[in-house]
Short mmCIF file of C-alpha atoms in Angstrom, two decimals:
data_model
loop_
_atom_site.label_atom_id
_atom_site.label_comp_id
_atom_site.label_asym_id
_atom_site.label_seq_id
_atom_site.Cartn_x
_atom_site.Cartn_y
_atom_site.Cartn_z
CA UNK A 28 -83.68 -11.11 10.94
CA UNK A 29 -83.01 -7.48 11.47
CA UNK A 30 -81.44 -6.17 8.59
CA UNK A 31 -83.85 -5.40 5.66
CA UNK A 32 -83.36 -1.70 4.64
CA UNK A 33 -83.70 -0.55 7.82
CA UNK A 34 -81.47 1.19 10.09
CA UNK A 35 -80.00 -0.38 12.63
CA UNK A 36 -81.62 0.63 16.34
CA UNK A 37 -78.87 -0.36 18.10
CA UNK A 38 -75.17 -1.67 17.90
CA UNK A 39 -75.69 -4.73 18.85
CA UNK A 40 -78.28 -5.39 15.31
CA UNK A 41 -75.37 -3.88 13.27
CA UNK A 42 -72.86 -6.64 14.14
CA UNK A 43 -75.03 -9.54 12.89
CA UNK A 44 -73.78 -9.23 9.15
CA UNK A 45 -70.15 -10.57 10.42
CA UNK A 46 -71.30 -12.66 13.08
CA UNK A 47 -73.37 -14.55 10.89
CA UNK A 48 -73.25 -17.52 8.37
CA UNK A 49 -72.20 -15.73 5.39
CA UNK A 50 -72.10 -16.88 1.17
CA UNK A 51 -69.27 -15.62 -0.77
CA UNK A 52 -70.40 -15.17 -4.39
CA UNK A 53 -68.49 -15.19 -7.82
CA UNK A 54 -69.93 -15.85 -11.40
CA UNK A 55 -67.86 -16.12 -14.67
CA UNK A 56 -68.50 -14.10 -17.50
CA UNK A 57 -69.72 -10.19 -17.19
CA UNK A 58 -68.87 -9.68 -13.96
CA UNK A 59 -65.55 -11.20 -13.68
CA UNK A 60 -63.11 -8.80 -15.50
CA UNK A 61 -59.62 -10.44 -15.38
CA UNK A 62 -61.13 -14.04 -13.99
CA UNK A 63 -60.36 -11.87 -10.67
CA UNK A 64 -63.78 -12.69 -8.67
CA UNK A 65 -64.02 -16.41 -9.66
CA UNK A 66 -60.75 -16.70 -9.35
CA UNK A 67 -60.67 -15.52 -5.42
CA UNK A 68 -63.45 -17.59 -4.48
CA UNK A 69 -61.82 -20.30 -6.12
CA UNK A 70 -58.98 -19.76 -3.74
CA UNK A 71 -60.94 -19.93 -0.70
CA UNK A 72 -62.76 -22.91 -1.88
CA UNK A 73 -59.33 -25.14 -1.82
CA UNK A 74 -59.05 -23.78 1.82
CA UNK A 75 -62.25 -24.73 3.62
CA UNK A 76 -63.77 -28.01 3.97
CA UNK A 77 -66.49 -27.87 1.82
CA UNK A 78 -69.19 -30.35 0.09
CA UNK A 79 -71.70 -29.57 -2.83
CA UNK A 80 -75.04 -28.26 -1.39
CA UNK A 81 -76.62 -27.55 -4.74
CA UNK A 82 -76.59 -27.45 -8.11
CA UNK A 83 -78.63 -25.62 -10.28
CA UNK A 84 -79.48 -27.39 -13.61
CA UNK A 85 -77.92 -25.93 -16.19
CA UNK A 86 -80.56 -27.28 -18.64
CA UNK A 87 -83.22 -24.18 -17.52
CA UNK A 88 -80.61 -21.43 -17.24
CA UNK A 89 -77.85 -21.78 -20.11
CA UNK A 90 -77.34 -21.21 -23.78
CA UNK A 91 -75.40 -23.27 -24.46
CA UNK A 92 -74.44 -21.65 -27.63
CA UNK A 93 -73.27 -18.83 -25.76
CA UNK A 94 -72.25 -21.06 -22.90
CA UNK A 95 -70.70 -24.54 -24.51
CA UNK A 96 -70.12 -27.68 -22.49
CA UNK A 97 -66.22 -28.24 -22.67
CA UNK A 98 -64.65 -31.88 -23.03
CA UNK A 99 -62.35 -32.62 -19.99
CA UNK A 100 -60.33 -35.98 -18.45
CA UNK A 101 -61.48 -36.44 -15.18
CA UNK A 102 -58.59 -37.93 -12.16
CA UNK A 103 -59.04 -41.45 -13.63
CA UNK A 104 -58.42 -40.39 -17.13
CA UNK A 105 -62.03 -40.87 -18.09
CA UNK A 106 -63.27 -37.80 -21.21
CA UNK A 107 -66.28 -35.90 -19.37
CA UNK A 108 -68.59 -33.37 -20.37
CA UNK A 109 -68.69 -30.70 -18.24
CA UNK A 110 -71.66 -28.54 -18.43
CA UNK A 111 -71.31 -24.87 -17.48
CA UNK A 112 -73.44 -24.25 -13.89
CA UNK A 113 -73.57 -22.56 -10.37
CA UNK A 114 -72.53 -24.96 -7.89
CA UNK A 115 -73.29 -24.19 -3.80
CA UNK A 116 -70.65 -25.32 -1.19
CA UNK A 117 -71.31 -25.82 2.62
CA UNK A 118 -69.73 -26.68 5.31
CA UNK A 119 -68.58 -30.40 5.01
CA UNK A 120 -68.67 -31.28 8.46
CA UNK A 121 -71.73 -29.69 9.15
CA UNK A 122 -70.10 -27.50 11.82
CA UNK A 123 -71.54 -24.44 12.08
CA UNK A 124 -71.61 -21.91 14.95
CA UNK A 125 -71.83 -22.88 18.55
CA UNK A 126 -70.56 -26.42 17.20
CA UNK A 127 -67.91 -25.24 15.30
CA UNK A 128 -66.35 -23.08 18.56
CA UNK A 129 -66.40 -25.81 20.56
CA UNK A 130 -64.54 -27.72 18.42
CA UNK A 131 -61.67 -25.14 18.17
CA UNK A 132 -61.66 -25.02 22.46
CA UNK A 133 -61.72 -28.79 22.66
CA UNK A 134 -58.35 -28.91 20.36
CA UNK A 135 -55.28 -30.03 21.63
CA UNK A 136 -53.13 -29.01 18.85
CA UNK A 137 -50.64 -26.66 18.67
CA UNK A 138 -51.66 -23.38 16.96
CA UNK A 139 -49.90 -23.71 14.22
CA UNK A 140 -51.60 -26.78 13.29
CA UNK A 141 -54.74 -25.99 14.79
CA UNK A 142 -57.61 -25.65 12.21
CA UNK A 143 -59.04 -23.17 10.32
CA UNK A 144 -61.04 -20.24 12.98
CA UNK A 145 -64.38 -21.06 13.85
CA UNK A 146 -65.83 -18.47 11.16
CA UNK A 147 -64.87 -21.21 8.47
CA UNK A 148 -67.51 -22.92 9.04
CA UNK A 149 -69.98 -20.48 8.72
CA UNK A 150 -68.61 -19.69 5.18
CA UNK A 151 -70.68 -20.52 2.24
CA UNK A 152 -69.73 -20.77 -1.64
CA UNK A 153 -71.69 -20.18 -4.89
CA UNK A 154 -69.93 -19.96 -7.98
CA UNK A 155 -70.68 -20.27 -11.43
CA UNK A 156 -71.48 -18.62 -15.08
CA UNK A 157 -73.42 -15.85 -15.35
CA UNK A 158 -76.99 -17.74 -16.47
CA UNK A 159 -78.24 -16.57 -20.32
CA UNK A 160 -81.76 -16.68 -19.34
CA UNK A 161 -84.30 -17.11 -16.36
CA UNK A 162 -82.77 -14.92 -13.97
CA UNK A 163 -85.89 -14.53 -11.99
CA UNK A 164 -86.38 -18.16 -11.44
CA UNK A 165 -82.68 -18.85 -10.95
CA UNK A 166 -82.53 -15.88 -8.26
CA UNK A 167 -85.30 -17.77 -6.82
CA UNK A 168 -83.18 -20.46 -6.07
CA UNK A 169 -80.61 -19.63 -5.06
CA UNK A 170 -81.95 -17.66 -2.39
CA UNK A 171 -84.11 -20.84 -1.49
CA UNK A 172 -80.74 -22.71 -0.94
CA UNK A 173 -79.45 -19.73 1.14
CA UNK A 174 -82.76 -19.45 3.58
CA UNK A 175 -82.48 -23.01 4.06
CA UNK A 176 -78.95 -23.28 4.91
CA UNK A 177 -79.69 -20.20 7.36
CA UNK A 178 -77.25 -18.11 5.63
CA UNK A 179 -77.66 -14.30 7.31
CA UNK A 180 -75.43 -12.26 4.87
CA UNK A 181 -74.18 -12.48 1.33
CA UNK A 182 -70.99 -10.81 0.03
CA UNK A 183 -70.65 -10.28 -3.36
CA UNK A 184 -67.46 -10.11 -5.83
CA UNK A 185 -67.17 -9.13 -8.71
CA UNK A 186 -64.28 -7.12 -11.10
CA UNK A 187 -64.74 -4.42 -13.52
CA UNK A 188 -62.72 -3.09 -17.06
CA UNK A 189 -61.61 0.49 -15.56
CA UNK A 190 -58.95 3.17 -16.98
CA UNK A 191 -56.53 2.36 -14.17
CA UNK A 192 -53.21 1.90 -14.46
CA UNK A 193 -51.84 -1.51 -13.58
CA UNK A 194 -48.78 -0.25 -12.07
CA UNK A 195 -50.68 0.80 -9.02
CA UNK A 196 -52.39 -0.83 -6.18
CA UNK A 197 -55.74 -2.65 -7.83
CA UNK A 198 -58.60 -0.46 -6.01
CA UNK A 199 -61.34 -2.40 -4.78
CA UNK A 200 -64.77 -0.56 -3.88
CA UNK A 201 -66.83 -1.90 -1.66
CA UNK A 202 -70.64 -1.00 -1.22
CA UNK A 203 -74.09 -1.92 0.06
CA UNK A 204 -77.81 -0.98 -0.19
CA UNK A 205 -78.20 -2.48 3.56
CA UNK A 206 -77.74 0.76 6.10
CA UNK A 207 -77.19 -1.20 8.57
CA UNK A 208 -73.83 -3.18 6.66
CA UNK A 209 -72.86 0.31 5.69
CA UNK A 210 -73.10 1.57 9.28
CA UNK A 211 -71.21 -1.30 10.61
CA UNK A 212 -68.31 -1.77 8.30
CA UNK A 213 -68.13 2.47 6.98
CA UNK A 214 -69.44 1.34 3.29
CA UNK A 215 -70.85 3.96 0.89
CA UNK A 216 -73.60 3.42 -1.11
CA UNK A 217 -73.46 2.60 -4.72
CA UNK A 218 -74.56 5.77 -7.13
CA UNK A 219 -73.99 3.76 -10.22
CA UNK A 220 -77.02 3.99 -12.73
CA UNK A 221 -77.07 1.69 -15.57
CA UNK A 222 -76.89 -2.19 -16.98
CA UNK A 223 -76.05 -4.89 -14.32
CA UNK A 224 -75.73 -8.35 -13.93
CA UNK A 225 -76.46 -11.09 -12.21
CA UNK A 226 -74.72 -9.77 -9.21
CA UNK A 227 -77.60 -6.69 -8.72
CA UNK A 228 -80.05 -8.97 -9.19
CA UNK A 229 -79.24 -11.79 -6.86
CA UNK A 230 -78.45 -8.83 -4.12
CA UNK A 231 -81.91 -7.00 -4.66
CA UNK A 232 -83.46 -9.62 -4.07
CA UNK A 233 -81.53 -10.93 -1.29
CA UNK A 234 -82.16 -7.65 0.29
CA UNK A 235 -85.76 -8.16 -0.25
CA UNK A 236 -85.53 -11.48 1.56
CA UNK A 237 -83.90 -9.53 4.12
CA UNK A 238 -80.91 -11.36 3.72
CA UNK A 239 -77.86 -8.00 4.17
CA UNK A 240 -75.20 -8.09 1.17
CA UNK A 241 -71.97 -6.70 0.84
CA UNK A 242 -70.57 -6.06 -3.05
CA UNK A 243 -66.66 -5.65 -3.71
CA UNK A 244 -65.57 -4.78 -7.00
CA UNK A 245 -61.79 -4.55 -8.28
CA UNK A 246 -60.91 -2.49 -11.03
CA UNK A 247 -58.86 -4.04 -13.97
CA UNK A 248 -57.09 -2.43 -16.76
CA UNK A 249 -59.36 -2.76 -19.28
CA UNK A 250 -55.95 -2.54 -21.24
CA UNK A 251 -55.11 -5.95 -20.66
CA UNK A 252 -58.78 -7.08 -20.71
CA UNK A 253 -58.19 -10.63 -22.19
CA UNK A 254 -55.69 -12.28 -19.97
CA UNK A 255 -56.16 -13.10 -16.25
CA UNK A 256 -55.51 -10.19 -13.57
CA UNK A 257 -54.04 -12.33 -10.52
CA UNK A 258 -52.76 -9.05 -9.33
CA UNK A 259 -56.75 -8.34 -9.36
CA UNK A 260 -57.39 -11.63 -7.62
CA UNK A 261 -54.94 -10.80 -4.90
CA UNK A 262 -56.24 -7.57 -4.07
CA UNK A 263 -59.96 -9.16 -3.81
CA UNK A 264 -58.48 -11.92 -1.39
CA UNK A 265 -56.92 -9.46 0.92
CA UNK A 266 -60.01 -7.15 1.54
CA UNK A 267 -62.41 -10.53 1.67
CA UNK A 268 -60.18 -11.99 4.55
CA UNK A 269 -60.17 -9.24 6.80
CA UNK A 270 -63.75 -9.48 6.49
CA UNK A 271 -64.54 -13.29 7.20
CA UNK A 272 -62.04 -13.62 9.44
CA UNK A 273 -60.25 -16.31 7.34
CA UNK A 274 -56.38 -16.20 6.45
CA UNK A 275 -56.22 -17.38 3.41
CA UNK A 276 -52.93 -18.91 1.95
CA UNK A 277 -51.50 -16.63 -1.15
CA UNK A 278 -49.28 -19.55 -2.92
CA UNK A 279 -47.98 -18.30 -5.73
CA UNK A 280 -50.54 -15.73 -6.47
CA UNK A 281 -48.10 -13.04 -5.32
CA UNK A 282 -45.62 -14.27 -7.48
CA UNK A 283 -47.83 -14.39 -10.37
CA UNK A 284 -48.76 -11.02 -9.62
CA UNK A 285 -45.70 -10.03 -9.79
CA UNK A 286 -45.12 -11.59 -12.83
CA UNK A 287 -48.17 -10.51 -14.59
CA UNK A 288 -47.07 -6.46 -14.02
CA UNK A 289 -43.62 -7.79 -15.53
CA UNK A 290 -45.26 -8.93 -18.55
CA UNK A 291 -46.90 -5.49 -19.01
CA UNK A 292 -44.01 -3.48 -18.57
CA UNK A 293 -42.21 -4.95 -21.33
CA UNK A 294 -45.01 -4.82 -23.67
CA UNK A 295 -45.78 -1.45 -23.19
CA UNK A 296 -41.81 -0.76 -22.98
CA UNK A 297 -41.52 -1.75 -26.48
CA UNK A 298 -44.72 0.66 -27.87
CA UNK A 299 -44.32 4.27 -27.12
CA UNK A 300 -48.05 5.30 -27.42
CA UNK A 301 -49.02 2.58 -24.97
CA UNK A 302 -46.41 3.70 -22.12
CA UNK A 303 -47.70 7.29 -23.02
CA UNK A 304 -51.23 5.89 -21.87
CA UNK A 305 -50.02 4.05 -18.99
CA UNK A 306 -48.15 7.07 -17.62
CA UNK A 307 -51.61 9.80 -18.33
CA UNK A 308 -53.34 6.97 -16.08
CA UNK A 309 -50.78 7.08 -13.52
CA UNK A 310 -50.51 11.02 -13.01
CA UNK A 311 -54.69 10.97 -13.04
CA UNK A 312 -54.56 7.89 -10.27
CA UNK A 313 -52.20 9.45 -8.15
CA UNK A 314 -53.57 13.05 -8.32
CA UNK A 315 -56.56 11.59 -6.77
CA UNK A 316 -54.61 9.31 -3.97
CA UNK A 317 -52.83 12.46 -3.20
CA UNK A 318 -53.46 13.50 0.32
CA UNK A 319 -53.76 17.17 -0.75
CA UNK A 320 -56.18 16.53 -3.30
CA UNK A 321 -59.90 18.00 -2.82
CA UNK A 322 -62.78 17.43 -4.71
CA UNK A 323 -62.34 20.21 -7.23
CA UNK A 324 -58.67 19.27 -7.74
CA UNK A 325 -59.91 15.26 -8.87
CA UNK A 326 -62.35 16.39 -11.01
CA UNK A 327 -60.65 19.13 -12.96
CA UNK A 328 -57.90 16.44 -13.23
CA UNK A 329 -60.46 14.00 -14.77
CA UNK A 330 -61.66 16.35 -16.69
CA UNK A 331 -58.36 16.85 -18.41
CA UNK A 332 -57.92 13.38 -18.72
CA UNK A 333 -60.88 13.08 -20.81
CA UNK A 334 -59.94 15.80 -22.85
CA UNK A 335 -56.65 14.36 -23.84
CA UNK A 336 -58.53 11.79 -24.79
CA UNK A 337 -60.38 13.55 -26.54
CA UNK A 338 -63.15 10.67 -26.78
CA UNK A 339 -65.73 11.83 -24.13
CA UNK A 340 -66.20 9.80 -20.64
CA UNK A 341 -63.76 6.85 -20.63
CA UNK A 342 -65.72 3.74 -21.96
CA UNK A 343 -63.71 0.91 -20.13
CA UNK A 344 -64.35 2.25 -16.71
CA UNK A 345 -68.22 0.54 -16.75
CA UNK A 346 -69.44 -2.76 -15.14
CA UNK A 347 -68.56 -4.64 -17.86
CA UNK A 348 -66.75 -7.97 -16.97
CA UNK A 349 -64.12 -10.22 -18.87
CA UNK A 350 -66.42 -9.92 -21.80
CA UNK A 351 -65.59 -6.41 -22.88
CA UNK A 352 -63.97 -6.33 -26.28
CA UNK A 353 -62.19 -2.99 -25.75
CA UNK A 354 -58.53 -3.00 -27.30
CA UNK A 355 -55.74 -1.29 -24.77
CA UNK A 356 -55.65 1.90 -27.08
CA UNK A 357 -57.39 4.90 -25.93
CA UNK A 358 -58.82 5.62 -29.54
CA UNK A 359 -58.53 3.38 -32.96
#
């Protein structure tokens, strides 16, 4: 492996992250603002042909307190427990690679029912709840897993309460402490200081294992913090397919995108200090999307933002996940 936190020393090293057999990662609870993350790797899981790897006892990891078991009816009408987790998914088949190209030459079908690109079966799942405890031994193994299943590269999701407006475009930022992902795919790194979850961890120490990782995090209203954010979900799934190389059907997560901004639009058109909000969040988003905008321009127009406020730096723009108990209101 080349990748560590090393440059690259030449171009060929920096296309191995993409090339490679890659995990796509997702965990429920702090990270997972909106149920946007879990909720796109959930979407490419009902895509791929995938089988159950791993499964990390929830017994070690788990609070269950904080964490309860839930009562379901499984497909034969059976009542099941169902114990919260993190569950790894491989390729099915086994396919991987060399294998997996051959297969896609040696089809005769047409190409609109040919299968899924050769990439798919390099792609790797883990997703889960964010563990209450342990998170040195669970890091431990899941990276065991990953080593063993020769995965090269793990990309990260993950969605964040933000003071954005939810009538625009859903940013997601994408980042990485690897030089040579950033160098390949044009990535900042991250300047964030602060708490983190299970997402840092797992990539530090994936990094240490000089295993390259990719994080992408989408910004949700932190407004409209307790429902789900498909419009969040969709944005995630557009930026992770261009970068696994993976169409991945939309169904009627457009539609219940478009629904979801519906929904908002009539609740704030009925209360006059939320629209207010919405509309200072607008003006302060597209200041900064403005071509003409500088550096000095955005921050002096944050900066007025805040005072408005009149509360200090914006407390739902953190890493907090779904968790956050912030109300839509700027101030009580």
């Amino acid at each position: 492996m080349v990748y560590g936190n090393e440059a690259p020393g030449d171009d060929a090293r920096s296309k191995e992250f993409l090339s490679g057999r890659l995990m796509v990662v997702a965990f429920e609870g702090w990270n997972d603002a909106g149920e946007a993350a879990t909720g796109a790797v959930r979407m490419v899981k009902d895509e791929l042909d995938l089988a159950t790897i791993a499964d990390i006892d929830s017994e070690d990891y788990f609070d269950y307190q904080f964490n309860r078991p839930t009562n379901e009816f499984d497909d034969d009408g059976q009542r099941i427990l169902v114990w919260p987790t993190a569950t790894i998914f491989g390729p099915a088949s086994g396919a991987l690679g060399a294998e997996s190209d051959a297969a896609v030459e040696a089809s005769d079908e047409t190409p609109d029912e040919s299968p899924l690109p050769a990439q798919a079966g390099n792609i790797f799942l883990l997703i889960g709840t964010e563990p209450s405890r342990g998170w040195k031994r669970f890091t431990s193994e899941v990276l065991n897993v990953a080593v063993d299943a020769g995965v090269s590269g793990i990309v990260f999701l993950g969605a964040m309460l933000a003071d954005v407006p939810h009538t625009r475009p859903i940013s997601v930022y994408s980042t990485s402490e690897n030089a040579a992902v950033r160098s390949e795919l044009d990535l900042e790194r991250s300047t964030y200081e602060g708490p983190v979850g299970i997402l840092s961890v797992l990539a530090d120490a994936a990094e240490q294992a000089n295993i390259p990782t990719l994080t992408m995090w989408a910004s949700v209203p932190h407004y409209v913090h307790n429902a789900p954010s498909p419009k969040a979900t969709l944005a995630l799934i557009q930026k992770l397919e261009s970068l696994i190389g993976i169409d991945i059907p939309r169904g009627e997560l457009v539609e219940e995108a478009e629904a979801w901004e519906t929904g908002i639009n009539s609740l704030a058109g009925e209360d006059e200090e939320m629209a207010s909000y919405i509309q200072q969040l607008e003006q302060a988003r597209d200041t900064v999307d403005s071509p003409e905008a500088s550096g000095e321009a955005i921050a002096q127009e944050f900066e007025r933002y805040l005072r408005k406020r009149g509360d200090g730096p914006a407390s739902g723009g953190g890493t907090a996940g779904s968790g956050g108990s912030e109300p839509w209101r700027p101030r009580d």
